[in-house]
Amino acid sequence: MEEASLSPSRPGTPGREGDTPLEPPTVVRFDDVSKVYNGATTKAVDGVSLDIRAGEFFSILGPSGSGKTSCLRMIAGFEQPSSGRILLDGVDVQGIPPYRRDVNTVFQNYALFPHMSIEANVSYPLRMHRVAKHEIDERVSETLALVEMEELRKRFPHQLSGGQRQRAALARALVGRPKVLLLDEPLGALDLQLRQQMQLALKQLQRDVGITFVYVTHDQGEALSMSDRMAVMSTGHIEQVGTPREVYFHPNTPFVAGFIGKANLGRGTVVLESGATVGHWGGISFPMAADTPLGPCAFSLRHESVSLSDGAGDIAVRGTVEEVVFLGDSSEVMVAVDGVTLVAKAPAHIGFALSNGQAITVSFKASEVVRIDG
Amino acid sequence: MTSPEVSVAPAGVISMESALRVIRSLFAWAGFIAVYLFLYTPLVTIGIFAFNDSTVQALPWSGFTLQWFGAIGQNGLLFSALTFGLSVSLLVVAVASVVGTYFAVVVNSATGAAPRVLLAAVIIPAIVPGMVLGLSLAITFRLVGIPAGLWSIVIGHLAFTVPVVTLVVLTRLRRLDPSLTQASMDLGANGWRTFWHVTFPQLRTAILAAALLTLTLSFDEVVITFFLAGTQQTLPLFIWSQTRFGFTPEINAIVTIIGAVSIVLIVIATRVIEREVDPFAGTGRKRRSRRGR
């Protein structure tokens, strides 16, 4: 912070100093940030602390109303925190207007200027920063090439399809080479196929340009497939921060377990039985790691971790089929086992072969059962 | 025209009913036409006499002429009233467009209860009867020492045209996507540059429409002008004063010209306002409201 305040110019690109090669420096830091909107009684953002590192693709995932967009808007400078601090590159940005922050946003509705051609839209940030004319031309062409929009540069926004507008908005936000790119559900308005295509393109783009992306979404698929790390938010606070794999396989809270993917959730206990740590979930018992805390807890087991054959896991239990739900590419089979209903994800053809009330053996790996506090 | 087929079936009742229906629709049409006759006959009449080759304003038609249009230039008092009135209106348009747009932007960017209060304060002068506004301005100007003449009339006209511009521009402003201003700020433009590069270009047509409306409103205003004019009359005041002596056909000619020009201006103004609503807002607005849920 001190160095930054000494030199009026922007500090050098982070991540090149090489002080800690394993952990790049923090670009965006939330320091116990809360936000209460005027006239609101509850906090939209409630005590969020978060470090976003240079060059990473960071997603903030949560249902609507979880405060994720508020967090993004506070980074951009459209909203001010009610308490706490936000640091961009180590500098407290309280009171710094959006146009003096080295951060650009891709808006949900793209917010392309309707009276300007795509070219004029993309050159806008450069013109506002009074970049030299020849450099503007060069960088606009370069950036439009990056998003494969060179041929459409003379068009106006209303002459473009949703996907093209999306790419134009991306180009406009990237052309100024901001330290951080903020994306507010940028794929929300696109249809499914285009969305999946854009997911890949976005991830690739982020790797190519090396700019830190902060991506807000309510779509777990997007967050899981693109992020280096992600935060899961609910009712204004952060439930868990981690890599997609950590968040998916080791949810910290029942909310995360329930929100991401589909999981069997239930209450049980962990006890010590003749030297071994054992979990009890209804009538099902299974060994747990020796360092697992004892006492009542919640358990989570992913649908796809439950198998309908007895050989697939180390724990096999007998139960009866309660219901089979056909999902197209797969089936969800609900099996009643000793007071617990376990849902298994099975190939569709296996689901077809089952009937309600039929006895069946299901199995799972004890190591895939996650113990959750609360 | 389904009545013939209907009356084929059970004869008496239905045909009575259909006859009544015809009579009723005739009355409806007659009333409808009467309203239009009432509205347009005077306009057409004055137009006809403008081309009538006679100084007497009565039928029968005594031949087609354009001499009354030529006579406008020769009538010194009429011509100076026309040019004076035009200079008043052009000044009013220039000032009202700028001030009205400024008010609209201020009202639009204010938060809380302020917009409602500000807007009401701007609009009230436009709602107050012209007589009240004219008289109170005349008294005030006399107290302050503003002489009756060009500037007193201009100020008087601004009192009711600035609200018009404010309302037209504000309507457009409220329809603009707020994320566009945010995007502009996000991309490095401060408030002024955002207004200049993003907001103003999208207001241009609304301001143009408001200016055209202001021009027609100011040009034929009588009541307020009557209280504020000095020795030089505006065109409507001059025409009104002439009617007391029985007016000459060149007045028919100039009124016809003004009528035609104002109709054209108003059509342009409404077209501009309508077109403005359409091209950008069409898709964008729909999408916005869907997201709003």
XYZ file of C-alpha atoms in Angstrom:
667
model
C 0.000 0.000 0.000
C 2.802 2.402 0.907
C 4.623 1.958 -2.403
C 1.426 2.529 -4.302
C 0.668 5.773 -2.528
C 4.234 7.019 -3.109
C 4.148 6.615 -6.867
C 1.254 8.288 -8.637
C 1.604 6.035 -11.667
C 0.109 2.580 -11.693
C 2.263 -0.072 -10.080
C 3.799 -2.666 -12.394
C 2.012 -5.754 -13.496
C 1.618 -8.080 -10.561
C 2.797 -11.633 -10.768
C 6.075 -10.751 -12.471
C 7.986 -9.884 -9.285
C 8.453 -13.554 -8.590
C 8.450 -13.235 -4.781
C 6.194 -16.256 -4.290
C 5.960 -18.252 -7.499
C 3.408 -20.662 -6.051
C 0.939 -18.031 -4.930
C 0.568 -14.986 -7.165
C -0.083 -11.648 -5.426
C -3.582 -10.559 -4.505
C -5.232 -8.114 -6.934
C -8.605 -7.770 -5.291
C -9.008 -7.996 -1.539
C -12.280 -7.819 0.356
C -11.615 -6.935 3.964
C -14.741 -7.640 6.048
C -16.965 -5.872 3.522
C -20.662 -5.349 4.198
C -23.254 -3.566 2.116
C -26.678 -2.358 3.175
C -28.693 -0.612 0.484
C -30.665 2.508 1.325
C -34.008 1.554 2.784
C -33.104 -2.136 3.096
C -33.217 -3.900 6.435
C -30.940 -6.828 5.624
C -27.351 -6.787 4.494
C -26.927 -7.517 0.798
C -23.302 -8.360 1.535
C -22.424 -9.483 5.032
C -18.838 -9.487 6.246
C -17.143 -10.784 3.121
C -13.382 -11.287 3.220
C -11.797 -12.583 0.085
C -8.499 -12.592 -1.798
C -8.528 -12.800 -5.570
C -5.104 -13.510 -7.030
C -3.446 -12.076 -10.095
C -4.182 -13.934 -13.317
C -6.785 -16.306 -11.984
C -10.255 -17.027 -13.247
C -12.299 -16.466 -10.127
C -16.026 -17.153 -9.997
C -18.546 -15.981 -7.468
C -21.385 -18.478 -7.490
C -24.672 -18.073 -5.706
C -28.419 -17.974 -6.133
C -30.077 -14.674 -6.969
C -30.071 -12.327 -4.009
C -26.944 -13.884 -2.532
C -24.975 -10.635 -2.887
C -22.657 -11.761 -5.668
C -23.534 -8.936 -8.045
C -23.233 -6.405 -5.212
C -19.678 -7.616 -4.649
C -18.896 -7.104 -8.329
C -20.441 -3.642 -8.367
C -18.354 -2.644 -5.361
C -15.177 -3.696 -7.160
C -16.249 -1.679 -10.208
C -17.099 1.310 -8.027
C -20.815 1.543 -8.813
C -21.580 0.849 -5.164
C -19.658 1.749 -2.032
C -19.238 -0.710 0.860
C -21.222 0.261 3.965
C -18.345 -1.039 6.062
C -15.038 -2.783 5.478
C -12.493 -2.106 2.751
C -11.874 -3.183 -0.800
C -8.274 -3.092 -1.991
C -7.335 -3.127 -5.642
C -3.680 -3.965 -6.036
C -3.159 -3.081 -2.409
C -4.819 0.335 -2.622
C -8.003 1.087 -0.695
C -10.442 2.184 -3.404
C -12.998 3.767 -1.102
C -14.318 6.904 -2.838
C -12.426 6.328 -6.099
C -14.935 6.710 -8.953
C -15.383 3.904 -11.515
C -13.540 5.832 -14.244
C -10.356 5.936 -12.175
C -10.325 2.221 -11.386
C -8.224 -0.080 -13.485
C -11.136 -2.480 -13.738
C -13.582 -3.061 -16.577
C -16.967 -4.724 -16.590
C -18.837 -6.902 -19.057
C -22.462 -6.157 -18.298
C -25.212 -8.719 -18.276
C -27.067 -6.904 -21.072
C -23.711 -5.990 -22.691
C -24.514 -2.235 -22.475
C -23.063 -1.567 -25.927
C -23.623 2.050 -26.965
C -26.459 1.820 -29.493
C -25.461 4.938 -31.434
C -21.894 3.766 -32.051
C -20.512 1.149 -34.411
C -18.747 -1.845 -32.897
C -15.433 -0.227 -33.782
C -16.417 3.003 -31.990
C -17.651 1.007 -29.017
C -14.385 -0.883 -28.728
C -12.213 2.201 -29.191
C -14.241 4.120 -26.580
C -12.106 3.300 -23.526
C -8.929 4.134 -25.451
C -10.375 7.458 -26.623
C -11.427 8.241 -23.056
C -7.881 7.576 -21.890
C -6.552 9.759 -24.725
C -4.473 7.027 -26.323
C -2.731 8.089 -29.556
C -4.761 7.602 -32.732
C -2.487 5.059 -34.439
C -2.268 3.014 -31.272
C -6.055 3.020 -30.958
C -6.437 1.566 -34.465
C -3.861 -1.076 -33.770
C -5.297 -2.183 -30.458
C -8.900 -2.155 -31.653
C -7.992 -4.409 -34.587
C -5.963 -6.670 -32.359
C -8.742 -7.000 -29.792
C -11.478 -7.497 -32.377
C -9.331 -10.257 -33.875
C -9.058 -11.828 -30.448
C -12.829 -12.230 -30.257
C -13.202 -12.930 -34.001
C -15.206 -9.820 -34.747
C -13.002 -8.029 -37.336
C -15.523 -8.415 -40.160
C -18.321 -6.908 -38.129
C -16.473 -3.805 -36.918
C -18.589 -1.391 -38.972
C -21.901 -2.832 -37.794
C -24.087 -1.339 -35.100
C -25.125 -3.273 -31.992
C -28.721 -3.747 -33.148
C -27.410 -5.462 -36.291
C -25.675 -8.185 -34.286
C -26.839 -11.435 -32.744
C -26.667 -12.025 -28.992
C -23.426 -13.966 -29.187
C -21.794 -11.321 -31.383
C -22.865 -8.542 -29.020
C -21.402 -10.547 -26.196
C -18.043 -10.757 -27.944
C -18.135 -7.071 -28.813
C -18.750 -6.248 -25.145
C -15.834 -8.489 -24.199
C -13.575 -6.737 -26.694
C -14.576 -3.333 -25.364
C -13.838 -4.368 -21.798
C -10.520 -5.993 -22.703
C -9.071 -3.416 -25.084
C -7.887 -1.166 -22.244
C -6.023 -4.131 -20.705
C -7.519 -3.675 -17.256
C -5.964 -5.265 -14.216
C -9.227 -7.057 -13.518
C -12.115 -7.928 -15.797
C -15.497 -8.194 -14.098
C -18.161 -10.322 -15.770
C -21.740 -10.113 -14.562
C -23.553 -13.252 -15.770
C -22.379 -12.485 -19.299
C -23.788 -15.703 -20.732
C -27.191 -15.393 -19.117
C -28.986 -14.100 -22.218
C -27.570 -16.699 -24.610
C -29.116 -20.025 -25.517
C -27.689 -23.229 -24.145
C -25.536 -24.245 -27.106
C -23.976 -20.820 -27.517
C -23.441 -20.636 -23.785
C -21.372 -23.803 -23.749
C -19.391 -22.616 -26.740
C -18.718 -19.267 -25.025
C -17.640 -20.989 -21.802
C -14.763 -22.621 -23.619
C -13.957 -19.451 -25.527
C -13.937 -17.343 -22.353
C -11.642 -19.701 -20.509
C -9.258 -19.794 -23.446
C -9.362 -16.020 -23.779
C -8.574 -15.561 -20.120
C -5.570 -17.860 -20.435
C -4.372 -15.980 -23.521
C -4.627 -12.454 -22.135
C -3.620 -13.365 -18.585
C -5.983 -10.830 -17.050
C -7.700 -11.637 -13.768
C -11.341 -12.500 -14.433
C -13.956 -12.160 -11.733
C -16.996 -13.989 -12.988
C -20.366 -13.769 -11.306
C -22.898 -16.486 -12.072
C -25.747 -18.498 -10.627
C -24.900 -21.365 -12.959
C -22.771 -23.941 -11.176
C -21.826 -25.562 -14.491
C -20.190 -22.341 -15.665
C -18.403 -21.800 -12.374
C -17.148 -25.385 -12.147
C -15.979 -25.623 -15.744
C -14.175 -22.279 -16.075
C -12.842 -21.260 -12.676
C -9.410 -21.649 -11.200
C -11.016 -20.894 -7.861
C -14.519 -20.024 -6.842
C -16.496 -18.600 -3.954
C -19.969 -19.852 -3.130
C -22.221 -17.170 -1.672
C -25.555 -17.355 0.053
C -27.569 -14.590 1.759
C -24.713 -12.109 1.640
C -21.904 -14.197 3.050
C -19.342 -16.562 1.666
C -20.008 -20.220 2.301
C -16.820 -21.609 0.827
C -13.829 -20.609 -1.267
C -11.806 -23.179 -3.137
C -11.003 -24.838 -6.416
C -14.014 -26.277 -8.251
C -12.842 -29.724 -7.266
C -12.589 -28.855 -3.576
C -15.970 -27.180 -3.562
C -17.576 -30.051 -5.428
C -16.099 -32.966 -3.536
C -15.531 -31.391 -0.132
C -18.372 -28.984 0.547
C -17.865 -27.135 3.815
C -21.503 -26.438 4.516
C -24.844 -28.129 3.871
C -25.713 -25.158 1.600
C -22.743 -25.799 -0.669
C -23.415 -29.521 -0.729
C -27.021 -28.904 -1.716
C -26.404 -26.046 -4.142
C -23.642 -27.590 -6.186
C -24.437 -30.753 -8.022
C -26.988 -33.124 -6.559
C -26.241 -34.715 -3.241
C -27.889 -36.884 -0.639
C -27.907 -34.843 2.539
C -28.802 -36.119 5.977
C -28.027 -35.939 9.649
C -25.991 -38.545 11.519
C -23.204 -38.985 14.030
C -19.562 -39.907 14.086
C -18.549 -42.172 16.936
C -15.511 -44.099 18.140
C -16.157 -47.857 18.131
C -13.401 -50.128 19.447
C -10.669 -47.814 18.208
C -12.184 -47.106 14.804
C -13.976 -43.961 13.741
C -17.387 -44.887 12.376
C -20.155 -42.799 10.807
C -23.805 -43.668 11.406
C -26.346 -42.326 8.919
C -29.720 -43.836 9.647
C -29.052 -47.551 9.728
C -25.996 -47.315 7.515
C -22.545 -47.488 9.068
C -19.239 -46.779 7.388
C -15.652 -46.127 8.445
C -14.439 -42.523 8.560
C -10.906 -41.054 8.582
C -9.323 -41.260 12.028
C -9.099 -37.460 12.419
C -12.819 -36.896 11.776
C -14.403 -34.884 14.620
C -16.802 -36.936 16.692
C -20.439 -36.138 17.456
C -23.566 -35.237 15.528
C -23.048 -33.804 12.059
C -24.467 -33.718 8.563
C -23.444 -36.114 5.814
C -23.357 -35.520 2.092
C -23.047 -38.138 -0.623
C -23.259 -37.193 -4.303
C -25.920 -38.895 -6.395
C -23.304 -40.164 -8.817
C -21.331 -41.668 -5.919
C -24.176 -44.080 -5.204
C -24.034 -47.123 -7.449
C -26.839 -49.592 -8.155
C -24.451 -52.562 -8.274
C -22.926 -54.037 -5.148
C -19.380 -54.267 -6.443
C -18.738 -50.585 -7.154
C -18.163 -49.407 -3.598
C -16.813 -50.754 -0.357
C -20.104 -50.249 1.459
C -23.063 -52.209 0.110
C -26.540 -51.980 1.596
C -29.913 -53.548 0.815
C -32.908 -51.379 0.092
C -36.071 -51.051 -1.981
C -36.702 -48.896 -4.990
C -39.077 -46.036 -4.081
C -39.194 -44.188 -7.345
C -37.384 -43.813 -10.668
C -37.197 -40.391 -12.295
C -36.261 -40.304 -15.968
C -33.996 -37.353 -16.855
C -33.201 -38.074 -20.493
C -29.543 -39.011 -20.407
C -29.851 -40.648 -17.001
C -32.245 -41.678 -14.263
C -32.495 -40.799 -10.618
C -33.312 -43.857 -8.577
C -34.553 -43.287 -5.032
C -33.761 -46.216 -2.782
C -35.025 -46.549 0.807
C -32.259 -47.986 2.975
C -32.711 -48.368 6.725
C -34.467 -45.048 7.320
C -32.398 -43.131 4.759
C -33.482 -42.437 1.195
C -30.427 -42.509 -1.046
C -30.720 -41.151 -4.560
C -28.490 -42.807 -7.135
C -27.719 -41.467 -10.564
C -27.872 -44.318 -13.053
C -27.775 -44.714 -16.832
C -31.256 -44.345 -18.277
C -31.541 -47.958 -19.423
C -30.859 -49.232 -15.916
C -33.581 -46.971 -14.581
C -36.052 -48.425 -17.093
C -35.403 -51.942 -15.852
C -36.403 -51.092 -12.280
C -39.856 -51.001 -10.772
C -41.102 -49.435 -7.570
C -40.903 -51.691 -4.501
C -38.210 -53.893 -6.024
C -35.405 -55.001 -3.670
C -31.984 -53.792 -4.679
C -28.420 -53.482 -3.424
C -26.703 -50.142 -3.588
C -23.078 -49.413 -2.839
C -20.782 -46.442 -2.374
C -17.242 -45.690 -1.336
C -16.981 -44.708 2.303
C -14.328 -42.162 1.318
C -16.893 -40.260 -0.764
C -19.145 -39.541 2.196
C -18.448 -35.958 3.314
C -18.912 -34.923 6.897
C -20.244 -31.378 7.236
C -20.488 -29.237 10.361
C -23.959 -28.321 11.503
C -72.195 -6.263 -43.951
C -73.590 -9.487 -42.641
C -77.147 -8.190 -42.247
C -78.629 -9.651 -45.484
C -77.596 -13.185 -44.587
C -78.862 -12.804 -41.037
C -82.287 -11.484 -42.076
C -82.868 -14.583 -44.229
C -83.710 -16.772 -41.220
C -86.502 -15.658 -38.776
C -87.814 -12.677 -40.717
C -89.526 -9.843 -38.725
C -87.500 -9.327 -35.533
C -84.103 -9.583 -37.075
C -84.790 -7.164 -39.947
C -86.184 -4.604 -37.498
C -83.051 -5.012 -35.461
C -80.766 -4.671 -38.449
C -82.627 -1.553 -39.603
C -82.119 -0.030 -36.174
C -78.496 -0.982 -36.339
C -78.119 0.797 -39.682
C -79.811 3.936 -38.360
C -77.654 3.877 -35.257
C -74.490 3.546 -37.277
C -75.633 6.379 -39.578
C -76.049 8.625 -36.549
C -72.652 7.559 -35.240
C -71.063 8.402 -38.579
C -72.906 11.727 -38.792
C -71.696 12.710 -35.332
C -68.195 11.620 -36.171
C -68.184 13.669 -39.381
C -69.735 16.678 -37.623
C -66.824 16.793 -35.193
C -64.337 16.820 -38.034
C -66.339 19.421 -39.963
C -66.405 21.549 -36.854
C -62.638 21.232 -36.450
C -61.567 21.661 -40.048
C -64.149 23.944 -41.715
C -62.606 27.155 -40.328
C -59.146 26.037 -41.369
C -60.319 25.196 -44.869
C -62.345 28.397 -45.099
C -59.420 30.627 -44.333
C -57.325 28.641 -46.771
C -59.930 29.131 -49.503
C -60.150 32.861 -48.980
C -56.382 33.163 -49.088
C -56.597 32.239 -52.766
C -59.812 34.159 -53.527
C -59.411 37.044 -55.944
C -61.532 39.544 -54.013
C -61.075 41.874 -51.048
C -64.520 40.910 -49.783
C -64.376 37.800 -47.590
C -67.502 36.142 -48.786
C -68.744 33.695 -51.351
C -69.231 33.445 -54.268
C -65.709 32.514 -55.355
C -64.410 35.184 -57.670
C -61.330 33.533 -59.097
C -57.946 32.099 -58.074
C -55.053 34.412 -57.172
C -51.718 34.367 -55.402
C -51.608 38.137 -54.990
C -52.355 38.041 -51.236
C -49.240 35.997 -50.652
C -47.261 38.590 -52.581
C -48.939 41.352 -50.587
C -47.474 40.045 -47.295
C -44.109 41.575 -48.180
C -45.672 44.903 -49.052
C -47.564 45.244 -45.786
C -44.790 46.769 -43.609
C -46.523 46.319 -40.265
C -47.485 42.717 -41.020
C -43.970 41.901 -42.179
C -42.257 43.444 -39.147
C -44.683 41.608 -36.834
C -43.734 38.383 -38.610
C -39.969 38.915 -38.321
C -40.235 40.139 -34.732
C -42.337 37.126 -33.785
C -39.863 34.788 -35.464
C -36.882 36.302 -33.666
C -38.708 35.934 -30.333
C -39.491 32.295 -31.089
C -35.996 31.409 -32.280
C -34.439 32.911 -29.153
C -36.972 31.033 -27.042
C -36.200 27.764 -28.847
C -32.441 28.224 -28.364
C -32.629 29.006 -24.660
C -35.471 26.600 -23.797
C -33.723 23.645 -25.473
C -30.567 24.130 -23.433
C -32.233 24.999 -20.121
C -34.975 22.376 -20.465
C -32.444 19.644 -21.259
C -30.348 20.728 -18.297
C -33.387 20.554 -15.979
C -34.311 17.128 -17.313
C -30.807 15.809 -16.633
C -30.799 17.282 -13.118
C -34.251 15.882 -12.308
C -33.280 12.492 -13.735
C -30.056 12.201 -11.748
C -31.485 13.397 -8.425
C -32.432 10.695 -5.923
C -35.099 10.416 -3.254
C -37.967 12.915 -3.118
C -35.976 15.628 -4.908
C -36.998 14.696 -8.502
C -40.715 15.041 -7.767
C -40.289 18.435 -6.090
C -37.937 19.726 -8.789
C -40.206 18.564 -11.576
C -43.306 20.094 -10.011
C -41.451 23.376 -9.526
C -40.484 23.420 -13.210
C -43.896 22.439 -14.522
C -46.195 24.687 -12.468
C -45.553 27.812 -14.621
C -46.787 25.837 -17.625
C -50.026 24.896 -15.870
C -50.824 28.303 -14.347
C -53.346 30.153 -16.566
C -51.583 32.357 -19.117
C -53.427 35.378 -17.790
C -51.996 34.889 -14.294
C -48.506 34.194 -15.576
C -48.601 37.107 -18.016
C -49.900 39.613 -15.491
C -47.519 38.555 -12.714
C -44.552 38.689 -15.097
C -45.617 42.115 -16.373
C -45.830 43.493 -12.822
C -42.521 41.925 -11.832
C -40.740 43.222 -14.935
C -42.010 46.708 -14.232
C -40.722 46.495 -10.644
C -37.335 45.152 -11.696
C -37.115 47.565 -14.609
C -37.095 45.186 -17.555
C -38.619 47.176 -20.446
C -41.503 45.702 -22.410
C -40.128 44.359 -25.676
C -38.159 41.496 -27.129
C -36.565 40.260 -23.918
C -39.648 40.523 -21.734
C -41.568 38.383 -24.230
C -38.704 35.891 -24.516
C -38.558 35.465 -20.742
C -42.336 35.102 -20.588
C -42.301 32.406 -23.260
C -39.464 30.567 -21.536
C -41.680 30.180 -18.477
C -43.975 27.770 -20.313
C -41.647 26.286 -22.955
C -38.853 25.180 -20.610
C -41.288 22.770 -18.883
C -42.273 21.345 -22.254
C -38.656 20.650 -23.199
C -37.968 19.285 -19.721
C -40.856 16.826 -19.952
C -40.072 15.598 -23.465
C -36.358 15.126 -22.736
C -37.030 13.596 -19.329
C -39.347 11.005 -20.854
C -36.544 9.972 -23.178
C -33.921 10.034 -20.431
C -35.990 7.723 -18.255
C -36.192 5.256 -21.103
C -32.409 5.097 -21.515
C -30.650 2.027 -20.226
C -28.875 3.074 -17.000
C -26.186 0.487 -17.607
C -24.987 2.554 -20.595
C -23.899 5.424 -18.346
C -22.321 2.944 -15.969
C -20.512 1.270 -18.845
C -19.181 4.632 -19.950
C -17.905 5.487 -16.461
C -16.481 1.993 -16.179
C -14.556 2.529 -19.420
C -12.883 5.689 -18.163
C -15.240 8.584 -18.944
C -16.141 10.998 -16.158
C -19.628 12.445 -15.731
C -19.280 15.195 -18.337
C -17.704 13.057 -21.011
C -20.282 10.364 -20.370
C -23.025 12.922 -20.936
C -21.378 14.225 -24.085
C -20.503 10.904 -25.688
C -23.252 8.575 -24.465
C -26.288 10.376 -23.061
C -26.554 13.420 -25.333
C -26.379 11.516 -28.655
C -29.338 9.466 -27.505
C -31.270 12.603 -26.526
C -30.668 14.492 -29.766
C -33.911 13.544 -31.465
C -35.945 14.188 -28.316
C -34.387 17.642 -28.033
C -35.130 18.289 -31.717
C -38.755 17.276 -31.246
C -39.045 19.486 -28.167
C -37.522 22.395 -30.080
C -40.065 22.068 -32.899
C -42.877 21.941 -30.371
C -41.466 24.994 -28.599
C -41.283 26.889 -31.879
C -44.978 26.398 -32.643
C -46.023 27.073 -29.037
C -44.031 30.280 -28.785
C -44.817 31.603 -32.235
C -48.589 31.777 -31.807
C -48.765 32.507 -28.085
C -51.172 35.415 -27.416
C -52.177 35.806 -23.776
C -48.762 36.074 -22.097
C -47.369 38.032 -25.032
C -50.229 40.492 -24.759
C -49.161 41.421 -21.224
C -45.454 41.622 -22.029
C -45.265 43.202 -25.510
C -44.208 46.785 -26.005
C -44.995 48.818 -29.108
C -43.752 46.125 -31.486
C -46.391 43.394 -31.824
C -45.804 39.753 -32.578
C -47.678 38.291 -35.522
C -50.687 36.854 -33.623
C -51.103 40.127 -31.703
C -50.964 42.118 -34.929
C -53.499 39.860 -36.633
C -55.800 40.043 -33.642
C -55.619 43.837 -33.601
C -56.371 43.920 -37.346
C -59.490 41.787 -36.970
C -61.147 44.639 -35.119
C -61.119 46.699 -38.317
C -62.034 43.775 -40.580
C -58.893 42.133 -41.830
C -57.416 42.103 -45.272
C -56.900 38.966 -47.378
C -53.105 38.986 -46.922
C -53.808 37.961 -43.334
C -55.640 34.929 -44.688
C -52.536 34.204 -46.719
C -50.094 34.429 -43.840
C -52.340 32.436 -41.502
C -52.581 29.751 -44.167
C -48.797 29.613 -44.457
C -48.370 29.445 -40.696
C -51.039 26.777 -40.388
C -49.359 24.648 -43.036
C -45.886 25.117 -41.551
C -47.031 24.271 -38.024
C -48.808 21.129 -39.210
C -45.616 20.022 -40.955
C -43.495 20.843 -37.891
C -45.832 18.993 -35.547
C -45.930 15.958 -37.822
C -42.127 15.961 -37.929
C -41.934 16.388 -34.169
C -44.281 13.504 -33.424
C -42.547 11.318 -36.016
C -39.204 12.058 -34.426
C -40.519 11.235 -30.965
C -42.083 7.997 -32.179
C -39.074 6.861 -34.167
C -36.923 7.619 -31.167
C -38.875 5.136 -29.081
C -38.511 2.418 -31.643
C -35.094 1.414 -32.967
C -32.868 0.972 -29.905
C -35.409 0.492 -27.170
C -37.337 -2.253 -29.020
C -35.178 -5.234 -28.154
C -33.258 -3.723 -25.288
C -36.258 -2.661 -23.281
C -38.007 -5.972 -23.546
C -34.972 -7.795 -22.378
C -34.495 -5.404 -19.515
C -37.994 -5.883 -18.190
C -37.618 -9.638 -18.361
C -34.501 -9.435 -16.262
C -36.201 -7.143 -13.832
C -38.270 -9.991 -12.460
